[in-house]
């Protein structure tokens, strides 16, 4: 029988309890420190912004003679100042809802066409144009909306008023140029359409090829493959893309200020001229505002800041729940 001798083996390198890899490299430590520092810095910046807005808003609210939440007027530079965000809040929410209702279905359709229907020779140029439109400055959209979109929407306003005035929201009680919340919503939809399309397209392209081939092997049609494999896989990505678009719609300034005739009349008649949004009001009144007026505008900016955080937080919760639901069904 042959004798065996023990072989000395070197000790294994220390493993990270989370990743199972060596933690002794300086590059790993530097990268970990930079990542952690970047995250902390982001939180510090967000907290600083919130603190500044809250401080200046408290100064304005202490001088306000009206109810900040329900007052329809905005006379922040008067003596005494009277201002409220009721009209601005409704205008911001309504215009964003209109934009999302128009843009998201169209964006998903375009993304599916580029990723699964269009031939490669056609898909690449369309994708390039979509990405290019996403980078166009908002003032360009605003000028185009004021010079081209507004005149062409006069006929649409008359048609909606003639056939759909029974819905109340399309009842035009103050005829005039189409500088209203419906126009703002359509313009915002055009602006966020490239963003939602671009992100959704990239998500749809990440669908595992095996899932699609398995559905085709079982005799599924092209639409059934998309409905059973592509859309469930990309649902969370589409939600994220929609939230990116909604963020731009909520905070859009110059385009809205260019096409809207602002007033402080609270109305759900979308075809009546007037309305207002937080960002548009800040852009229009900041230069001519007094110190108290600027503090009041900062207070309205704080509301927009909180509204954006709530929307993004709700989107994160929806995505997390869908992931948990998908994992439970897997």
Short mmCIF file of C-alpha atoms in Angstrom, two decimals:
data_model
loop_
_atom_site.label_atom_id
_atom_site.label_comp_id
_atom_site.label_asym_id
_atom_site.label_seq_id
_atom_site.Cartn_x
_atom_site.Cartn_y
_atom_site.Cartn_z
CA UNK A 1 0.00 0.00 0.00
CA UNK A 2 1.38 3.41 -0.97
CA UNK A 3 1.86 5.82 1.86
CA UNK A 4 0.20 9.19 1.71
CA UNK A 5 1.59 12.40 3.14
CA UNK A 6 -0.46 15.40 4.02
CA UNK A 7 -0.19 18.33 1.64
CA UNK A 8 0.04 21.78 3.15
CA UNK A 9 -2.53 24.09 1.59
CA UNK A 10 -2.39 27.86 1.97
CA UNK A 11 -5.16 29.44 4.02
CA UNK A 12 -8.13 30.78 2.06
CA UNK A 13 -8.32 34.57 1.69
CA UNK A 14 -10.83 36.33 3.92
CA UNK A 15 -14.27 36.49 2.40
CA UNK A 16 -16.78 39.26 2.56
CA UNK A 17 -19.85 38.13 4.51
CA UNK A 18 -22.11 39.71 1.87
CA UNK A 19 -20.49 39.03 -1.48
CA UNK A 20 -18.14 36.11 -0.76
CA UNK A 21 -15.17 37.86 -2.39
CA UNK A 22 -11.85 39.08 -1.07
CA UNK A 23 -11.98 42.43 0.72
CA UNK A 24 -8.26 43.00 1.00
CA UNK A 25 -7.85 44.96 -2.24
CA UNK A 26 -7.40 48.70 -1.95
CA UNK A 27 -9.54 49.31 -5.04
CA UNK A 28 -12.52 47.58 -3.45
CA UNK A 29 -12.20 49.67 -0.32
CA UNK A 30 -11.88 52.90 -2.31
CA UNK A 31 -14.89 52.07 -4.46
CA UNK A 32 -16.93 51.11 -1.42
CA UNK A 33 -16.01 54.35 0.31
CA UNK A 34 -16.83 56.46 -2.73
CA UNK A 35 -20.17 54.73 -3.18
CA UNK A 36 -21.09 55.18 0.46
CA UNK A 37 -19.93 58.79 0.42
CA UNK A 38 -21.94 59.57 -2.71
CA UNK A 39 -25.08 58.18 -1.13
CA UNK A 40 -24.56 60.16 2.05
CA UNK A 41 -23.78 63.32 0.06
CA UNK A 42 -27.02 62.94 -1.88
CA UNK A 43 -29.01 62.67 1.34
CA UNK A 44 -27.24 65.71 2.75
CA UNK A 45 -28.04 67.75 -0.37
CA UNK A 46 -31.70 66.72 -0.30
CA UNK A 47 -31.93 67.55 3.41
CA UNK A 48 -30.28 70.93 2.80
CA UNK A 49 -32.74 71.78 0.03
CA UNK A 50 -35.67 70.75 2.20
CA UNK A 51 -34.33 72.76 5.12
CA UNK A 52 -33.80 75.91 3.03
CA UNK A 53 -37.28 75.67 1.48
CA UNK A 54 -38.90 75.06 4.85
CA UNK A 55 -37.12 78.02 6.48
CA UNK A 56 -38.06 80.49 3.76
CA UNK A 57 -41.59 79.09 3.53
CA UNK A 58 -42.10 79.56 7.27
CA UNK A 59 -41.17 83.25 6.93
CA UNK A 60 -43.72 83.75 4.16
CA UNK A 61 -46.50 81.83 5.88
CA UNK A 62 -46.06 83.87 9.05
CA UNK A 63 -46.92 87.03 7.05
CA UNK A 64 -49.71 85.53 4.94
CA UNK A 65 -53.18 86.93 5.63
CA UNK A 66 -54.93 84.22 3.62
CA UNK A 67 -55.17 80.47 3.85
CA UNK A 68 -52.17 79.00 2.06
CA UNK A 69 -54.06 75.87 1.01
CA UNK A 70 -57.43 77.28 -0.05
CA UNK A 71 -56.93 80.94 -1.06
CA UNK A 72 -57.42 81.46 -4.80
CA UNK A 73 -55.53 84.76 -5.08
CA UNK A 74 -51.78 85.30 -5.36
CA UNK A 75 -50.94 88.77 -4.07
CA UNK A 76 -47.76 87.91 -2.21
CA UNK A 77 -46.20 91.33 -2.87
CA UNK A 78 -49.19 93.26 -1.53
CA UNK A 79 -49.39 94.82 1.91
CA UNK A 80 -50.54 92.69 3.66
CA UNK A 81 -49.66 89.67 1.49
CA UNK A 82 -52.48 87.28 0.57
CA UNK A 83 -51.67 84.14 -1.37
CA UNK A 84 -52.69 80.51 -1.71
CA UNK A 85 -51.84 77.45 -3.82
CA UNK A 86 -55.32 76.08 -4.58
CA UNK A 87 -55.29 77.06 -8.27
CA UNK A 88 -51.64 76.14 -8.71
CA UNK A 89 -52.06 72.71 -7.11
CA UNK A 90 -55.10 71.82 -9.20
CA UNK A 91 -53.48 73.10 -12.40
CA UNK A 92 -50.27 71.16 -11.80
CA UNK A 93 -52.07 67.90 -11.02
CA UNK A 94 -54.63 68.20 -13.83
CA UNK A 95 -52.09 69.05 -16.53
CA UNK A 96 -49.84 66.19 -15.41
CA UNK A 97 -52.72 63.71 -15.44
CA UNK A 98 -53.67 64.77 -18.98
CA UNK A 99 -50.06 64.41 -20.09
CA UNK A 100 -49.69 60.96 -18.57
CA UNK A 101 -53.01 59.73 -19.96
CA UNK A 102 -51.95 60.72 -23.48
CA UNK A 103 -48.23 59.97 -23.43
CA UNK A 104 -47.87 56.64 -21.60
CA UNK A 105 -50.05 54.43 -23.87
CA UNK A 106 -48.53 55.96 -27.01
CA UNK A 107 -45.00 55.62 -25.61
CA UNK A 108 -45.51 51.94 -24.77
CA UNK A 109 -46.86 51.32 -28.26
CA UNK A 110 -43.89 53.03 -29.91
CA UNK A 111 -41.45 51.16 -27.66
CA UNK A 112 -43.04 47.81 -28.55
CA UNK A 113 -42.96 48.68 -32.25
CA UNK A 114 -39.28 49.56 -32.12
CA UNK A 115 -38.27 46.55 -30.04
CA UNK A 116 -40.48 43.79 -31.47
CA UNK A 117 -42.19 44.78 -34.71
CA UNK A 118 -40.04 47.14 -36.77
CA UNK A 119 -37.26 45.68 -38.94
CA UNK A 120 -33.75 46.53 -37.77
CA UNK A 121 -33.17 49.01 -40.62
CA UNK A 122 -36.22 50.98 -39.52
CA UNK A 123 -35.94 50.48 -35.76
CA UNK A 124 -32.48 52.05 -35.43
CA UNK A 125 -33.38 55.42 -37.07
CA UNK A 126 -36.64 55.67 -35.12
CA UNK A 127 -34.85 54.94 -31.85
CA UNK A 128 -32.24 57.58 -32.70
CA UNK A 129 -34.94 60.20 -33.40
CA UNK A 130 -36.74 59.36 -30.14
CA UNK A 131 -33.52 59.74 -28.15
CA UNK A 132 -32.82 63.02 -29.93
CA UNK A 133 -36.28 64.41 -29.10
CA UNK A 134 -35.73 63.59 -25.43
CA UNK A 135 -32.79 66.02 -25.39
CA UNK A 136 -34.63 68.99 -26.95
CA UNK A 137 -34.76 71.96 -24.50
CA UNK A 138 -38.15 72.81 -23.06
CA UNK A 139 -38.11 76.37 -24.43
CA UNK A 140 -38.07 74.93 -27.95
CA UNK A 141 -41.20 72.94 -27.17
CA UNK A 142 -42.74 76.05 -25.66
CA UNK A 143 -42.11 78.20 -28.74
CA UNK A 144 -43.40 75.46 -31.01
CA UNK A 145 -46.47 75.10 -28.82
CA UNK A 146 -47.22 78.83 -28.83
CA UNK A 147 -46.68 79.32 -32.57
CA UNK A 148 -47.98 76.04 -33.99
CA UNK A 149 -49.90 73.98 -31.45
CA UNK A 150 -52.13 76.67 -29.96
CA UNK A 151 -53.62 77.88 -33.29
CA UNK A 152 -54.33 74.32 -34.44
CA UNK A 153 -56.06 73.41 -31.18
CA UNK A 154 -58.75 76.06 -31.61
CA UNK A 155 -60.66 73.69 -33.88
CA UNK A 156 -60.26 70.81 -31.43
CA UNK A 157 -61.64 72.98 -28.63
CA UNK A 158 -64.72 73.86 -30.68
CA UNK A 159 -65.26 70.21 -31.61
CA UNK A 160 -64.95 69.02 -28.01
CA UNK A 161 -67.29 71.75 -26.82
CA UNK A 162 -69.84 70.89 -29.50
CA UNK A 163 -69.98 67.13 -28.93
CA UNK A 164 -68.69 66.58 -25.39
CA UNK A 165 -69.85 69.62 -23.43
CA UNK A 166 -72.14 67.28 -21.45
CA UNK A 167 -69.04 65.92 -19.70
CA UNK A 168 -68.57 69.26 -17.87
CA UNK A 169 -64.80 69.21 -18.24
CA UNK A 170 -65.14 69.89 -22.00
CA UNK A 171 -67.81 72.56 -21.56
CA UNK A 172 -66.25 75.80 -22.80
CA UNK A 173 -67.84 78.63 -20.82
CA UNK A 174 -65.29 81.29 -21.83
CA UNK A 175 -64.52 81.12 -25.56
CA UNK A 176 -61.07 82.28 -26.48
CA UNK A 177 -57.65 81.25 -27.75
CA UNK A 178 -56.66 77.71 -26.80
CA UNK A 179 -54.25 78.77 -24.04
CA UNK A 180 -55.80 76.48 -21.46
CA UNK A 181 -55.01 73.44 -19.34
CA UNK A 182 -55.87 71.01 -22.14
CA UNK A 183 -53.25 72.64 -24.36
CA UNK A 184 -50.72 72.49 -21.53
CA UNK A 185 -51.49 68.81 -20.98
CA UNK A 186 -51.07 67.98 -24.68
CA UNK A 187 -47.79 69.89 -24.86
CA UNK A 188 -46.47 68.16 -21.75
CA UNK A 189 -47.49 64.81 -23.27
CA UNK A 190 -45.42 65.58 -26.35
CA UNK A 191 -42.47 66.56 -24.16
CA UNK A 192 -42.46 63.45 -21.95
CA UNK A 193 -43.27 61.03 -24.78
CA UNK A 194 -39.61 60.56 -25.87
CA UNK A 195 -38.42 59.93 -22.29
CA UNK A 196 -41.03 57.28 -21.54
CA UNK A 197 -40.52 55.69 -24.96
CA UNK A 198 -36.74 55.52 -24.67
CA UNK A 199 -36.69 53.92 -21.22
CA UNK A 200 -39.53 51.51 -22.04
CA UNK A 201 -37.79 50.42 -25.23
CA UNK A 202 -34.62 49.54 -23.33
CA UNK A 203 -36.65 47.58 -20.80
CA UNK A 204 -38.47 45.60 -23.49
CA UNK A 205 -35.16 44.75 -25.16
CA UNK A 206 -33.99 43.13 -21.91
CA UNK A 207 -36.72 40.48 -21.95
CA UNK A 208 -35.05 37.03 -21.90
CA UNK A 209 -35.06 35.62 -25.39
CA UNK A 210 -35.84 32.16 -24.04
CA UNK A 211 -39.19 33.37 -22.70
CA UNK A 212 -40.26 34.65 -26.09
CA UNK A 213 -39.01 31.56 -27.92
CA UNK A 214 -40.84 29.30 -25.49
CA UNK A 215 -44.10 31.14 -26.10
CA UNK A 216 -43.59 30.95 -29.87
CA UNK A 217 -42.83 27.23 -29.62
CA UNK A 218 -46.17 26.72 -27.88
CA UNK A 219 -47.95 28.35 -30.82
CA UNK A 220 -48.45 31.85 -29.45
CA UNK A 221 -48.95 34.74 -31.85
CA UNK A 222 -46.77 37.84 -31.82
CA UNK A 223 -49.27 39.73 -29.69
CA UNK A 224 -49.66 36.80 -27.28
CA UNK A 225 -45.88 36.71 -26.85
CA UNK A 226 -45.90 40.40 -25.99
CA UNK A 227 -48.87 40.06 -23.65
CA UNK A 228 -47.58 36.97 -21.84
CA UNK A 229 -43.81 37.53 -21.85
CA UNK A 230 -42.82 41.09 -22.67
CA UNK A 231 -45.35 43.24 -20.80
CA UNK A 232 -45.19 41.33 -17.48
CA UNK A 233 -41.39 41.44 -17.55
CA UNK A 234 -41.26 45.15 -18.39
CA UNK A 235 -44.11 46.37 -16.18
CA UNK A 236 -41.90 47.72 -13.42
CA UNK A 237 -39.65 49.39 -16.00
CA UNK A 238 -42.62 51.07 -17.67
CA UNK A 239 -43.76 52.35 -14.27
CA UNK A 240 -40.30 53.78 -13.64
CA UNK A 241 -40.26 55.40 -17.08
CA UNK A 242 -43.69 56.87 -16.44
CA UNK A 243 -42.50 58.35 -13.15
CA UNK A 244 -39.58 59.99 -14.94
CA UNK A 245 -42.02 61.54 -17.38
CA UNK A 246 -44.35 62.58 -14.59
CA UNK A 247 -41.46 64.27 -12.80
CA UNK A 248 -40.77 66.40 -15.86
CA UNK A 249 -44.46 67.18 -16.30
CA UNK A 250 -44.83 68.30 -12.68
CA UNK A 251 -41.80 70.58 -12.79
CA UNK A 252 -41.96 71.93 -16.35
CA UNK A 253 -41.57 75.70 -16.39
CA UNK A 254 -40.76 77.49 -19.62
CA UNK A 255 -42.98 75.50 -21.98
CA UNK A 256 -46.01 75.95 -19.73
CA UNK A 257 -45.29 79.65 -19.20
CA UNK A 258 -45.10 80.12 -22.98
CA UNK A 259 -48.46 78.57 -23.92
CA UNK A 260 -50.64 79.29 -20.87
CA UNK A 261 -52.63 82.44 -20.11
CA UNK A 262 -52.43 82.31 -16.31
CA UNK A 263 -55.18 83.39 -13.97
CA UNK A 264 -56.29 82.43 -10.49
CA UNK A 265 -59.77 81.15 -11.20
CA UNK A 266 -60.31 77.60 -9.97
CA UNK A 267 -62.17 75.73 -12.72
CA UNK A 268 -62.32 72.18 -14.06
CA UNK A 269 -63.45 73.39 -17.48
CA UNK A 270 -60.35 72.35 -19.39
CA UNK A 271 -61.23 74.43 -22.45
CA UNK A 272 -61.53 77.75 -20.61
CA UNK A 273 -58.46 79.98 -20.90
CA UNK A 274 -56.33 80.32 -17.80
CA UNK A 275 -55.15 78.25 -14.89
CA UNK A 276 -51.67 77.91 -13.48
CA UNK A 277 -48.98 75.56 -12.23
CA UNK A 278 -46.36 75.82 -9.51
CA UNK A 279 -43.38 76.01 -11.86
CA UNK A 280 -45.04 78.44 -14.27
CA UNK A 281 -46.06 80.76 -11.43
CA UNK A 282 -42.53 80.80 -10.00
CA UNK A 283 -40.99 81.59 -13.39
CA UNK A 284 -43.51 84.34 -14.13
CA UNK A 285 -43.37 86.19 -10.81
CA UNK A 286 -39.91 85.66 -9.35
CA UNK A 287 -38.15 88.63 -11.00
CA UNK A 288 -40.75 91.22 -10.02
CA UNK A 289 -41.51 89.80 -6.56
CA UNK A 290 -40.57 91.53 -3.32
CA UNK A 291 -38.69 89.73 -0.54
CA UNK A 292 -41.95 88.43 0.91
CA UNK A 293 -43.15 87.53 -2.57
CA UNK A 294 -40.05 85.46 -3.20
CA UNK A 295 -40.49 83.68 0.11
CA UNK A 296 -44.07 82.90 -0.91
CA UNK A 297 -42.87 81.48 -4.24
CA UNK A 298 -40.34 79.37 -2.34
CA UNK A 299 -43.21 78.12 -0.17
CA UNK A 300 -45.05 76.99 -3.30
CA UNK A 301 -41.82 75.36 -4.46
CA UNK A 302 -41.73 73.43 -1.18
CA UNK A 303 -45.18 72.04 -1.94
CA UNK A 304 -44.00 70.97 -5.39
CA UNK A 305 -40.91 69.41 -3.80
CA UNK A 306 -43.03 67.38 -1.39
CA UNK A 307 -45.48 66.42 -4.13
CA UNK A 308 -42.65 65.09 -6.29
CA UNK A 309 -41.21 63.09 -3.40
CA UNK A 310 -44.63 61.57 -2.66
CA UNK A 311 -45.13 60.58 -6.29
CA UNK A 312 -41.68 58.99 -6.52
CA UNK A 313 -42.19 57.22 -3.20
CA UNK A 314 -45.52 55.81 -4.35
CA UNK A 315 -43.90 54.58 -7.55
CA UNK A 316 -41.17 52.83 -5.57
CA UNK A 317 -43.76 51.10 -3.40
CA UNK A 318 -45.70 49.94 -6.46
CA UNK A 319 -42.55 48.53 -8.07
CA UNK A 320 -41.47 46.81 -4.85
CA UNK A 321 -44.86 45.19 -4.38
CA UNK A 322 -44.93 43.96 -7.96
CA UNK A 323 -41.49 42.43 -7.51
CA UNK A 324 -42.63 40.67 -4.33
CA UNK A 325 -45.77 39.46 -6.11
CA UNK A 326 -43.74 38.18 -9.06
CA UNK A 327 -41.30 36.43 -6.73
CA UNK A 328 -44.11 34.78 -4.81
CA UNK A 329 -45.67 33.46 -8.04
CA UNK A 330 -42.36 32.24 -9.47
#
